PDB file of C-alpha atoms in Angstrom:
ATOM      1  CA  UNK A   1      -6.491 -30.553  95.355  1.00 41.00           C
ATOM      2  CA  UNK A   2      -6.338 -33.896  93.550  1.00 52.00           C
ATOM      3  CA  UNK A   3      -9.038 -34.498  90.960  1.00 53.00           C
ATOM      4  CA  UNK A   4     -10.878 -37.298  92.765  1.00 64.00           C
ATOM      5  CA  UNK A   5     -10.645 -35.630  96.151  1.00 63.00           C
ATOM      6  CA  UNK A   6     -12.024 -32.477  94.542  1.00 69.00           C
ATOM      7  CA  UNK A   7     -14.853 -34.433  92.922  1.00 75.00           C
ATOM      8  CA  UNK A   8     -15.641 -36.222  96.197  1.00 77.00           C
ATOM      9  CA  UNK A   9     -15.608 -32.887  98.045  1.00 77.00           C
ATOM     10  CA  UNK A  10     -17.940 -31.413  95.424  1.00 81.00           C
ATOM     11  CA  UNK A  11     -20.311 -34.401  95.728  1.00 79.00           C
ATOM     12  CA  UNK A  12     -20.484 -33.762  99.478  1.00 80.00           C
ATOM     13  CA  UNK A  13     -20.825 -29.998  99.159  1.00 78.00           C
ATOM     14  CA  UNK A  14     -17.489 -29.333 100.888  1.00 77.00           C
ATOM     15  CA  UNK A  15     -16.175 -25.952  99.832  1.00 69.00           C
ATOM     16  CA  UNK A  16     -12.494 -25.149 100.225  1.00 60.00           C
ATOM     17  CA  UNK A  17     -11.699 -21.964 102.128  1.00 58.00           C
ATOM     18  CA  UNK A  18      -9.294 -19.412 100.630  1.00 51.00           C
ATOM     19  CA  UNK A  19      -6.860 -21.799  98.967  1.00 53.00           C
ATOM     20  CA  UNK A  20      -7.535 -25.270  97.703  1.00 57.00           C
ATOM     21  CA  UNK A  21      -5.582 -27.983  99.418  1.00 64.00           C
ATOM     22  CA  UNK A  22      -5.469 -31.735  99.144  1.00 69.00           C
ATOM     23  CA  UNK A  23      -6.453 -31.813 102.806  1.00 81.00           C
ATOM     24  CA  UNK A  24      -9.676 -29.793 102.509  1.00 82.00           C
ATOM     25  CA  UNK A  25     -11.831 -32.922 102.516  1.00 84.00           C
ATOM     26  CA  UNK A  26      -9.708 -34.548 105.225  1.00 87.00           C
ATOM     27  CA  UNK A  27     -10.130 -31.554 107.533  1.00 89.00           C
ATOM     28  CA  UNK A  28     -13.870 -31.473 106.896  1.00 90.00           C
ATOM     29  CA  UNK A  29     -14.180 -35.188 107.683  1.00 92.00           C
ATOM     30  CA  UNK A  30     -12.131 -34.814 110.854  1.00 93.00           C
ATOM     31  CA  UNK A  31     -14.318 -31.925 112.019  1.00 94.00           C
ATOM     32  CA  UNK A  32     -17.497 -33.728 110.969  1.00 95.00           C
ATOM     33  CA  UNK A  33     -19.552 -33.199 107.847  1.00 94.00           C
ATOM     34  CA  UNK A  34     -22.979 -31.595 108.070  1.00 94.00           C
ATOM     35  CA  UNK A  35     -26.034 -33.820 107.714  1.00 95.00           C
ATOM     36  CA  UNK A  36     -26.775 -31.888 104.526  1.00 93.00           C
ATOM     37  CA  UNK A  37     -23.690 -33.513 102.936  1.00 93.00           C
ATOM     38  CA  UNK A  38     -25.254 -36.916 103.569  1.00 95.00           C
ATOM     39  CA  UNK A  39     -28.590 -35.755 102.166  1.00 93.00           C
ATOM     40  CA  UNK A  40     -26.976 -34.254  99.070  1.00 91.00           C
ATOM     41  CA  UNK A  41     -24.844 -37.276  98.326  1.00 93.00           C
ATOM     42  CA  UNK A  42     -27.567 -39.844  99.058  1.00 93.00           C
ATOM     43  CA  UNK A  43     -29.668 -38.249  96.332  1.00 91.00           C
ATOM     44  CA  UNK A  44     -26.834 -38.804  93.856  1.00 92.00           C
ATOM     45  CA  UNK A  45     -25.686 -42.292  94.804  1.00 92.00           C
ATOM     46  CA  UNK A  46     -29.109 -43.784  95.527  1.00 90.00           C
ATOM     47  CA  UNK A  47     -31.863 -41.552  94.116  1.00 90.00           C
ATOM     48  CA  UNK A  48     -34.460 -44.331  94.167  1.00 88.00           C
ATOM     49  CA  UNK A  49     -33.840 -45.256  97.798  1.00 88.00           C
ATOM     50  CA  UNK A  50     -32.297 -42.288  99.603  1.00 90.00           C
ATOM     51  CA  UNK A  51     -33.393 -43.444 103.050  1.00 91.00           C
ATOM     52  CA  UNK A  52     -31.887 -46.911 102.688  1.00 90.00           C
ATOM     53  CA  UNK A  53     -28.503 -45.470 101.736  1.00 91.00           C
ATOM     54  CA  UNK A  54     -28.682 -42.789 104.417  1.00 93.00           C
ATOM     55  CA  UNK A  55     -29.409 -45.301 107.160  1.00 93.00           C
ATOM     56  CA  UNK A  56     -26.486 -47.479 106.029  1.00 92.00           C
ATOM     57  CA  UNK A  57     -24.203 -44.528 106.748  1.00 93.00           C
ATOM     58  CA  UNK A  58     -25.888 -43.355 109.958  1.00 94.00           C
ATOM     59  CA  UNK A  59     -28.531 -45.368 111.855  1.00 94.00           C
ATOM     60  CA  UNK A  60     -32.006 -43.819 111.694  1.00 94.00           C
ATOM     61  CA  UNK A  61     -32.357 -42.848 115.402  1.00 94.00           C
ATOM     62  CA  UNK A  62     -28.881 -41.302 115.411  1.00 95.00           C
ATOM     63  CA  UNK A  63     -29.553 -39.374 112.231  1.00 94.00           C
ATOM     64  CA  UNK A  64     -32.865 -38.064 113.558  1.00 95.00           C
ATOM     65  CA  UNK A  65     -31.094 -36.901 116.728  1.00 95.00           C
ATOM     66  CA  UNK A  66     -28.370 -35.170 114.687  1.00 94.00           C
ATOM     67  CA  UNK A  67     -31.020 -33.391 112.605  1.00 93.00           C
ATOM     68  CA  UNK A  68     -33.057 -32.358 115.658  1.00 94.00           C
ATOM     69  CA  UNK A  69     -30.055 -30.901 117.488  1.00 95.00           C
ATOM     70  CA  UNK A  70     -28.364 -29.568 114.319  1.00 94.00           C
ATOM     71  CA  UNK A  71     -25.257 -31.636 115.007  1.00 96.00           C
ATOM     72  CA  UNK A  72     -22.506 -32.606 112.606  1.00 96.00           C
ATOM     73  CA  UNK A  73     -21.835 -36.211 111.686  1.00 95.00           C
ATOM     74  CA  UNK A  74     -19.071 -37.816 113.729  1.00 95.00           C
ATOM     75  CA  UNK A  75     -15.664 -38.185 112.130  1.00 95.00           C
ATOM     76  CA  UNK A  76     -16.366 -41.926 111.736  1.00 95.00           C
ATOM     77  CA  UNK A  77     -19.692 -41.301 109.972  1.00 95.00           C
ATOM     78  CA  UNK A  78     -18.104 -38.551 107.887  1.00 95.00           C
ATOM     79  CA  UNK A  79     -15.249 -40.869 106.938  1.00 94.00           C
ATOM     80  CA  UNK A  80     -17.701 -43.558 105.813  1.00 94.00           C
ATOM     81  CA  UNK A  81     -19.555 -41.008 103.691  1.00 95.00           C
ATOM     82  CA  UNK A  82     -16.381 -39.526 102.203  1.00 93.00           C
ATOM     83  CA  UNK A  83     -15.085 -43.019 101.438  1.00 94.00           C
ATOM     84  CA  UNK A  84     -18.158 -43.798  99.340  1.00 94.00           C
ATOM     85  CA  UNK A  85     -18.010 -40.361  97.705  1.00 93.00           C
ATOM     86  CA  UNK A  86     -14.422 -41.119  96.682  1.00 93.00           C
ATOM     87  CA  UNK A  87     -15.530 -44.446  95.186  1.00 94.00           C
ATOM     88  CA  UNK A  88     -18.429 -42.737  93.403  1.00 95.00           C
ATOM     89  CA  UNK A  89     -16.118 -39.999  92.071  1.00 92.00           C
ATOM     90  CA  UNK A  90     -13.747 -42.640  90.700  1.00 93.00           C
ATOM     91  CA  UNK A  91     -16.722 -44.417  89.135  1.00 93.00           C
ATOM     92  CA  UNK A  92     -17.796 -41.219  87.376  1.00 92.00           C
ATOM     93  CA  UNK A  93     -14.277 -40.905  86.006  1.00 90.00           C
ATOM     94  CA  UNK A  94     -14.344 -44.512  84.759  1.00 90.00           C
ATOM     95  CA  UNK A  95     -17.909 -44.921  83.510  1.00 90.00           C
ATOM     96  CA  UNK A  96     -18.647 -41.271  82.599  1.00 89.00           C
ATOM     97  CA  UNK A  97     -22.297 -41.829  83.570  1.00 92.00           C
ATOM     98  CA  UNK A  98     -23.757 -41.679  87.080  1.00 92.00           C
ATOM     99  CA  UNK A  99     -26.480 -44.208  86.219  1.00 94.00           C
ATOM    100  CA  UNK A 100     -23.811 -46.725  85.184  1.00 93.00           C
ATOM    101  CA  UNK A 101     -21.871 -46.062  88.391  1.00 94.00           C
ATOM    102  CA  UNK A 102     -25.004 -46.639  90.494  1.00 94.00           C
ATOM    103  CA  UNK A 103     -25.768 -49.860  88.607  1.00 94.00           C
ATOM    104  CA  UNK A 104     -22.216 -51.109  89.153  1.00 94.00           C
ATOM    105  CA  UNK A 105     -22.255 -50.253  92.849  1.00 94.00           C
ATOM    106  CA  UNK A 106     -25.569 -52.002  93.534  1.00 93.00           C
ATOM    107  CA  UNK A 107     -24.958 -55.225  91.580  1.00 94.00           C
ATOM    108  CA  UNK A 108     -23.209 -58.095  93.434  1.00 96.00           C
ATOM    109  CA  UNK A 109     -19.817 -58.825  91.918  1.00 95.00           C
ATOM    110  CA  UNK A 110     -18.000 -62.199  91.870  1.00 94.00           C
ATOM    111  CA  UNK A 111     -14.613 -60.559  92.506  1.00 93.00           C
ATOM    112  CA  UNK A 112     -16.045 -59.141  95.738  1.00 95.00           C
ATOM    113  CA  UNK A 113     -17.327 -62.505  96.992  1.00 95.00           C
ATOM    114  CA  UNK A 114     -20.712 -61.732  95.405  1.00 96.00           C
ATOM    115  CA  UNK A 115     -21.173 -58.640  97.555  1.00 96.00           C
ATOM    116  CA  UNK A 116     -22.423 -55.368  96.117  1.00 95.00           C
ATOM    117  CA  UNK A 117     -19.522 -52.919  95.697  1.00 96.00           C
ATOM    118  CA  UNK A 118     -21.439 -50.260  97.615  1.00 94.00           C
ATOM    119  CA  UNK A 119     -21.715 -52.526 100.658  1.00 94.00           C
ATOM    120  CA  UNK A 120     -18.008 -53.379 100.460  1.00 96.00           C
ATOM    121  CA  UNK A 121     -17.070 -49.692 100.190  1.00 96.00           C
ATOM    122  CA  UNK A 122     -19.310 -48.752 103.123  1.00 94.00           C
ATOM    123  CA  UNK A 123     -17.831 -51.450 105.351  1.00 94.00           C
ATOM    124  CA  UNK A 124     -14.141 -50.487 105.461  1.00 94.00           C
ATOM    125  CA  UNK A 125     -11.436 -48.370 103.854  1.00 94.00           C
ATOM    126  CA  UNK A 126      -9.700 -51.441 102.397  1.00 95.00           C
ATOM    127  CA  UNK A 127     -13.083 -52.496 100.999  1.00 96.00           C
ATOM    128  CA  UNK A 128     -13.427 -49.127  99.259  1.00 96.00           C
ATOM    129  CA  UNK A 129      -9.898 -49.583  97.892  1.00 95.00           C
ATOM    130  CA  UNK A 130     -10.887 -53.000  96.506  1.00 95.00           C
ATOM    131  CA  UNK A 131     -13.891 -51.450  94.734  1.00 96.00           C
ATOM    132  CA  UNK A 132     -11.730 -48.675  93.272  1.00 94.00           C
ATOM    133  CA  UNK A 133      -9.218 -51.294  92.143  1.00 93.00           C
ATOM    134  CA  UNK A 134     -12.014 -53.244  90.461  1.00 93.00           C
ATOM    135  CA  UNK A 135     -13.269 -50.149  88.638  1.00 92.00           C
ATOM    136  CA  UNK A 136      -9.697 -49.338  87.643  1.00 89.00           C
ATOM    137  CA  UNK A 137      -9.405 -52.764  86.073  1.00 86.00           C
ATOM    138  CA  UNK A 138     -12.552 -52.032  84.082  1.00 77.00           C
ATOM    139  CA  UNK A 139     -11.134 -48.688  82.968  1.00 76.00           C
ATOM    140  CA  UNK A 140      -7.831 -50.115  81.842  1.00 74.00           C
ATOM    141  CA  UNK A 141      -9.118 -53.379  80.363  1.00 68.00           C
ATOM    142  CA  UNK A 142      -7.759 -55.528  83.168  1.00 58.00           C
ATOM    143  CA  UNK A 143     -10.926 -57.591  83.152  1.00 56.00           C
ATOM    144  CA  UNK A 144     -13.627 -57.602  85.755  1.00 57.00           C
TER     145      UNK A 144
END
């Protein structure tokens, strides 16, 4: 499994079965991640405001219903969560400090039209790619 996919899977509590594969996370997302993955990751990415982050991934009434009926997240919700986990994993690789990653993700950035990187990453896959690109520029002195 690739390093960042493995880190993202670990952040979400996704455990590979018998053999590790680069598709372990993809299969889990397609099937639907458990609500516990959202809870676990929210505590890492937004420890001071877990609920706010959680409800940006899954609306409050929907999340309460999923909890009540012990349902998995949909593949769309799981994809959104995995996308941000991938961004966060890349940030850990770049900044080597989760607090610095959180600070970067929450602070509006001029190269993202003054949007917070976390919001951009939550919105779309290409948005998450733009955030990863921006962090990559920071890592390799490309200027941010």
